[in-house]
PDB file of C-alpha atoms in Angstrom:
ATOM      1  CA  ILE A 500      57.579  73.745 112.327  1.00  0.00           C
ATOM      2  CA  MET A 501      57.109  73.707 116.209  1.00  0.00           C
ATOM      3  CA  THR A 502      54.185  76.508 116.517  1.00  0.00           C
ATOM      4  CA  CYS A 503      50.425  76.287 116.767  1.00  0.00           C
ATOM      5  CA  ASP A 504      49.565  79.054 114.447  1.00  0.00           C
ATOM      6  CA  PRO A 505      52.487  79.431 112.029  1.00  0.00           C
ATOM      7  CA  VAL A 506      52.894  82.185 109.347  1.00  0.00           C
ATOM      8  CA  THR A 507      52.139  80.426 106.020  1.00  0.00           C
ATOM      9  CA  ILE A 508      52.051  81.471 102.409  1.00  0.00           C
ATOM     10  CA  GLN A 509      49.708  80.137  99.823  1.00  0.00           C
ATOM     11  CA  SER A 510      51.310  77.893  96.699  1.00  0.00           C
ATOM     12  CA  ASN A 511      49.992  80.332  94.268  1.00  0.00           C
ATOM     13  CA  MET A 512      51.559  83.576  95.678  1.00  0.00           C
ATOM     14  CA  THR A 513      54.623  85.367  93.944  1.00  0.00           C
ATOM     15  CA  LEU A 514      58.258  85.287  95.188  1.00  0.00           C
ATOM     16  CA  ALA A 515      57.696  88.994  95.832  1.00  0.00           C
ATOM     17  CA  GLU A 516      54.853  88.451  98.100  1.00  0.00           C
ATOM     18  CA  ALA A 517      57.105  85.762  99.915  1.00  0.00           C
ATOM     19  CA  ALA A 518      59.850  88.110 100.291  1.00  0.00           C
ATOM     20  CA  ASP A 519      57.524  90.750 101.569  1.00  0.00           C
ATOM     21  CA  MET A 520      56.282  88.141 104.188  1.00  0.00           C
ATOM     22  CA  PHE A 521      59.575  87.552 105.408  1.00  0.00           C
ATOM     23  CA  LEU A 522      60.238  91.286 105.960  1.00  0.00           C
ATOM     24  CA  THR A 523      56.901  91.939 107.791  1.00  0.00           C
ATOM     25  CA  GLU A 524      56.484  88.738 109.748  1.00  0.00           C
ATOM     26  CA  ASN A 525      60.241  88.175 110.653  1.00  0.00           C
ATOM     27  CA  VAL A 526      60.013  84.222 110.417  1.00  0.00           C
ATOM     28  CA  PRO A 527      63.001  82.215 109.563  1.00  0.00           C
ATOM     29  CA  VAL A 528      60.972  79.926 107.014  1.00  0.00           C
ATOM     30  CA  LEU A 529      57.471  79.989 105.469  1.00  0.00           C
ATOM     31  CA  PRO A 530      55.458  76.745 105.128  1.00  0.00           C
ATOM     32  CA  VAL A 531      53.883  76.577 101.802  1.00  0.00           C
ATOM     33  CA  ILE A 532      50.040  75.633 101.888  1.00  0.00           C
ATOM     34  CA  ASP A 533      48.056  74.269  98.902  1.00  0.00           C
ATOM     35  CA  SER A 534      44.374  75.318  98.329  1.00  0.00           C
ATOM     36  CA  GLN A 535      43.198  72.567 100.380  1.00  0.00           C
ATOM     37  CA  GLY A 536      45.138  73.675 103.362  1.00  0.00           C
ATOM     38  CA  ARG A 537      47.830  70.810 103.156  1.00  0.00           C
ATOM     39  CA  MET A 538      51.646  72.097 103.557  1.00  0.00           C
ATOM     40  CA  VAL A 539      53.419  71.254 100.315  1.00  0.00           C
ATOM     41  CA  GLY A 540      56.525  72.780 101.130  1.00  0.00           C
ATOM     42  CA  ILE A 541      58.732  75.220 102.982  1.00  0.00           C
ATOM     43  CA  ILE A 542      60.541  78.472 101.628  1.00  0.00           C
ATOM     44  CA  SER A 543      63.478  79.873 103.308  1.00  0.00           C
ATOM     45  CA  PRO A 544      65.317  83.044 102.526  1.00  0.00           C
ATOM     46  CA  SER A 545      68.252  81.011 100.821  1.00  0.00           C
ATOM     47  CA  ASP A 546      65.379  79.810  98.372  1.00  0.00           C
ATOM     48  CA  LEU A 547      64.322  83.499  97.560  1.00  0.00           C
ATOM     49  CA  SER A 548      68.305  84.376  97.193  1.00  0.00           C
ATOM     50  CA  ARG A 549      68.709  81.486  94.732  1.00  0.00           C
ATOM     51  CA  ALA A 550      65.359  82.245  92.610  1.00  0.00           C
ATOM     52  CA  PHE A 551      66.508  85.921  92.622  1.00  0.00           C
ATOM     53  CA  LEU A 552      69.849  84.969  91.155  1.00  0.00           C
ATOM     54  CA  SER A 553      67.889  82.913  88.650  1.00  0.00           C
ATOM     55  CA  LEU A 554      65.750  85.623  87.890  1.00  0.00           C
ATOM     56  CA  ILE A 555      68.632  88.047  87.189  1.00  0.00           C
ATOM     57  CA  ALA A 556      70.522  85.601  84.989  1.00  0.00           C
ATOM     58  CA  TYR A 557      73.514  85.895  87.503  1.00  0.00           C
ATOM     59  CA  ASP A 558      76.708  84.101  86.769  1.00  0.00           C
ATOM     60  CA  ARG A 559      80.263  84.757  87.605  1.00  0.00           C
ATOM     61  CA  GLU A 560      81.409  85.580  84.447  1.00  0.00           C
ATOM     62  CA  GLY A 561      78.958  88.075  83.310  1.00  0.00           C
ATOM     63  CA  ILE A 562      79.075  91.859  83.046  1.00  0.00           C
ATOM     64  CA  GLN A 563      76.515  94.137  84.961  1.00  0.00           C
ATOM     65  CA  ILE A 564      75.804  97.736  83.952  1.00  0.00           C
ATOM     66  CA  GLY A 565      73.838 100.286  85.890  1.00  0.00           C
ATOM     67  CA  LEU A 566      72.421 103.206  83.749  1.00  0.00           C
ATOM     68  CA  GLN A 567      70.321 106.114  84.827  1.00  0.00           C
ATOM     69  CA  VAL A 568      68.027 107.536  81.921  1.00  0.00           C
ATOM     70  CA  VAL A 569      65.476 109.989  81.208  1.00  0.00           C
ATOM     71  CA  ASP A 570      62.190 107.763  81.119  1.00  0.00           C
ATOM     72  CA  ARG A 571      60.944 107.938  77.552  1.00  0.00           C
ATOM     73  CA  PRO A 572      59.314 105.500  74.999  1.00  0.00           C
ATOM     74  CA  GLY A 573      62.200 103.488  73.282  1.00  0.00           C
ATOM     75  CA  ILE A 574      64.722 104.123  75.968  1.00  0.00           C
ATOM     76  CA  THR A 575      65.343 100.193  76.395  1.00  0.00           C
ATOM     77  CA  MET A 576      65.335  99.601  72.437  1.00  0.00           C
ATOM     78  CA  ASP A 577      68.215 102.361  72.194  1.00  0.00           C
ATOM     79  CA  ILE A 578      70.057 100.505  75.132  1.00  0.00           C
ATOM     80  CA  ALA A 579      69.625  97.228  73.443  1.00  0.00           C
ATOM     81  CA  GLY A 580      70.738  98.561  69.981  1.00  0.00           C
ATOM     82  CA  CYS A 581      74.059  99.692  71.874  1.00  0.00           C
ATOM     83  CA  ILE A 582      74.838  96.351  73.246  1.00  0.00           C
ATOM     84  CA  ARG A 583      73.580  94.634  69.965  1.00  0.00           C
ATOM     85  CA  LYS A 584      76.264  96.921  68.021  1.00  0.00           C
ATOM     86  CA  VAL A 585      79.161  95.398  70.333  1.00  0.00           C
ATOM     87  CA  GLY A 586      78.043  91.780  69.966  1.00  0.00           C
ATOM     88  CA  GLY A 587      76.479  91.504  73.450  1.00  0.00           C
ATOM     89  CA  ARG A 588      73.455  89.802  74.566  1.00  0.00           C
ATOM     90  CA  ILE A 589      70.936  90.884  77.228  1.00  0.00           C
ATOM     91  CA  ALA A 590      70.731  88.158  79.798  1.00  0.00           C
ATOM     92  CA  SER A 591      68.392  90.251  82.224  1.00  0.00           C
ATOM     93  CA  LEU A 592      67.031  93.765  82.428  1.00  0.00           C
ATOM     94  CA  ILE A 593      65.670  95.295  85.405  1.00  0.00           C
ATOM     95  CA  SER A 594      63.940  98.764  85.216  1.00  0.00           C
ATOM     96  CA  THR A 595      62.725 100.837  88.079  1.00  0.00           C
ATOM     97  CA  ASP A 596      61.748 104.465  88.752  1.00  0.00           C
ATOM     98  CA  ASN A 597      61.737 103.878  92.255  1.00  0.00           C
ATOM     99  CA  HIS A 598      63.580 106.485  94.360  1.00  0.00           C
ATOM    100  CA  THR A 599      64.469 108.293  91.180  1.00  0.00           C
ATOM    101  CA  PRO A 600      63.121 111.863  90.466  1.00  0.00           C
ATOM    102  CA  GLN A 601      60.170 112.500  88.133  1.00  0.00           C
ATOM    103  CA  GLY A 602      60.906 111.203  84.654  1.00  0.00           C
ATOM    104  CA  ILE A 603      63.932 109.455  85.690  1.00  0.00           C
ATOM    105  CA  ARG A 604      64.502 105.591  85.159  1.00  0.00           C
ATOM    106  CA  GLN A 605      67.379 103.339  86.558  1.00  0.00           C
ATOM    107  CA  ILE A 606      68.165 100.345  84.340  1.00  0.00           C
ATOM    108  CA  TYR A 607      70.289  97.513  85.554  1.00  0.00           C
ATOM    109  CA  LEU A 608      71.511  95.037  82.907  1.00  0.00           C
ATOM    110  CA  ARG A 609      73.048  91.633  82.782  1.00  0.00           C
ATOM    111  CA  LEU A 610      75.192  90.924  79.704  1.00  0.00           C
ATOM    112  CA  HIS A 611      76.654  87.714  78.240  1.00  0.00           C
ATOM    113  CA  SER A 612      78.620  86.941  75.024  1.00  0.00           C
ATOM    114  CA  LEU A 613      80.180  90.405  75.226  1.00  0.00           C
ATOM    115  CA  ASP A 614      83.978  90.658  74.060  1.00  0.00           C
ATOM    116  CA  ARG A 615      85.418  92.792  76.968  1.00  0.00           C
ATOM    117  CA  ARG A 616      87.550  94.461  74.224  1.00  0.00           C
ATOM    118  CA  ASN A 617      84.278  96.281  73.414  1.00  0.00           C
ATOM    119  CA  LEU A 618      83.423  97.296  76.981  1.00  0.00           C
ATOM    120  CA  ILE A 619      85.013 100.911  76.521  1.00  0.00           C
ATOM    121  CA  LYS A 620      83.087 101.271  73.098  1.00  0.00           C
ATOM    122  CA  LEU A 621      79.875 100.165  74.735  1.00  0.00           C
ATOM    123  CA  SER A 622      80.473 102.319  77.973  1.00  0.00           C
ATOM    124  CA  MET A 623      80.862 105.302  75.820  1.00  0.00           C
ATOM    125  CA  SER A 624      77.729 104.536  73.759  1.00  0.00           C
ATOM    126  CA  LEU A 625      75.553 104.030  76.909  1.00  0.00           C
ATOM    127  CA  GLY A 626      76.911 107.369  78.246  1.00  0.00           C
ATOM    128  CA  ASP A 627      75.596 108.940  75.293  1.00  0.00           C
ATOM    129  CA  ILE A 628      72.077 107.608  76.274  1.00  0.00           C
ATOM    130  CA  GLY A 629      72.380 108.223  80.228  1.00  0.00           C
ATOM    131  CA  ILE A 630      74.371 108.546  83.101  1.00  0.00           C
ATOM    132  CA  LEU A 631      76.465 105.325  83.671  1.00  0.00           C
ATOM    133  CA  LEU A 632      76.299 104.418  87.331  1.00  0.00           C
ATOM    134  CA  TYR A 633      78.693 101.438  87.225  1.00  0.00           C
ATOM    135  CA  ILE A 634      79.966  98.607  85.106  1.00  0.00           C
ATOM    136  CA  VAL A 635      81.001  95.286  87.107  1.00  0.00           C
ATOM    137  CA  ASP A 636      82.929  92.659  85.100  1.00  0.00           C
ATOM    138  CA  GLN A 637      82.921  89.456  87.399  1.00  0.00           C
ATOM    139  CA  LYS A 638      85.090  87.359  85.283  1.00  0.00           C
ATOM    140  CA  ASN A 639      87.982  89.712  85.397  1.00  0.00           C
ATOM    141  CA  ASN A 640      86.871  91.194  88.919  1.00  0.00           C
ATOM    142  CA  ARG A 641      86.897  94.600  87.708  1.00  0.00           C
ATOM    143  CA  ARG A 642      84.268  97.371  89.311  1.00  0.00           C
ATOM    144  CA  ASN A 643      84.014 100.792  87.853  1.00  0.00           C
ATOM    145  CA  PHE A 644      81.549 103.204  89.582  1.00  0.00           C
ATOM    146  CA  PHE A 645      80.897 106.316  87.871  1.00  0.00           C
ATOM    147  CA  ALA A 646      78.069 108.222  89.566  1.00  0.00           C
ATOM    148  CA  ALA A 647      75.879 108.354  92.729  1.00  0.00           C
ATOM    149  CA  ALA A 648      72.306 107.322  91.956  1.00  0.00           C
TER     150      ALA A 648
END
């Protein structure tokens, strides 16, 4: 790193903080500094991408589902129950109310171990809970988009 005063990140900072630094500082890499001020590594945007894919349990054979729901206690349990009834397993679940109307939540799921023959049944069950945004079956390269968020 050939600069006198590089932008650095502390070794105890989170991936989200690193991503924010990449966006705000517009740097190609972030040297990682420990509590004694020693460089212990370097983070690149590629490292963040790999970490993100790991966190969301990405694989090339899974199923992704986007769903918009009314934000209420127990909604994730209801969704999990629908998935369990058709033999699926939740590999990751991200829930957010960013950029949604008051009282609305978007839920993004990655599923494994789901027999594709049960996908229609699952989509109908989830459609009873909320608004399906999309279902992507990466194994079979099928993409269905249902509604705009």
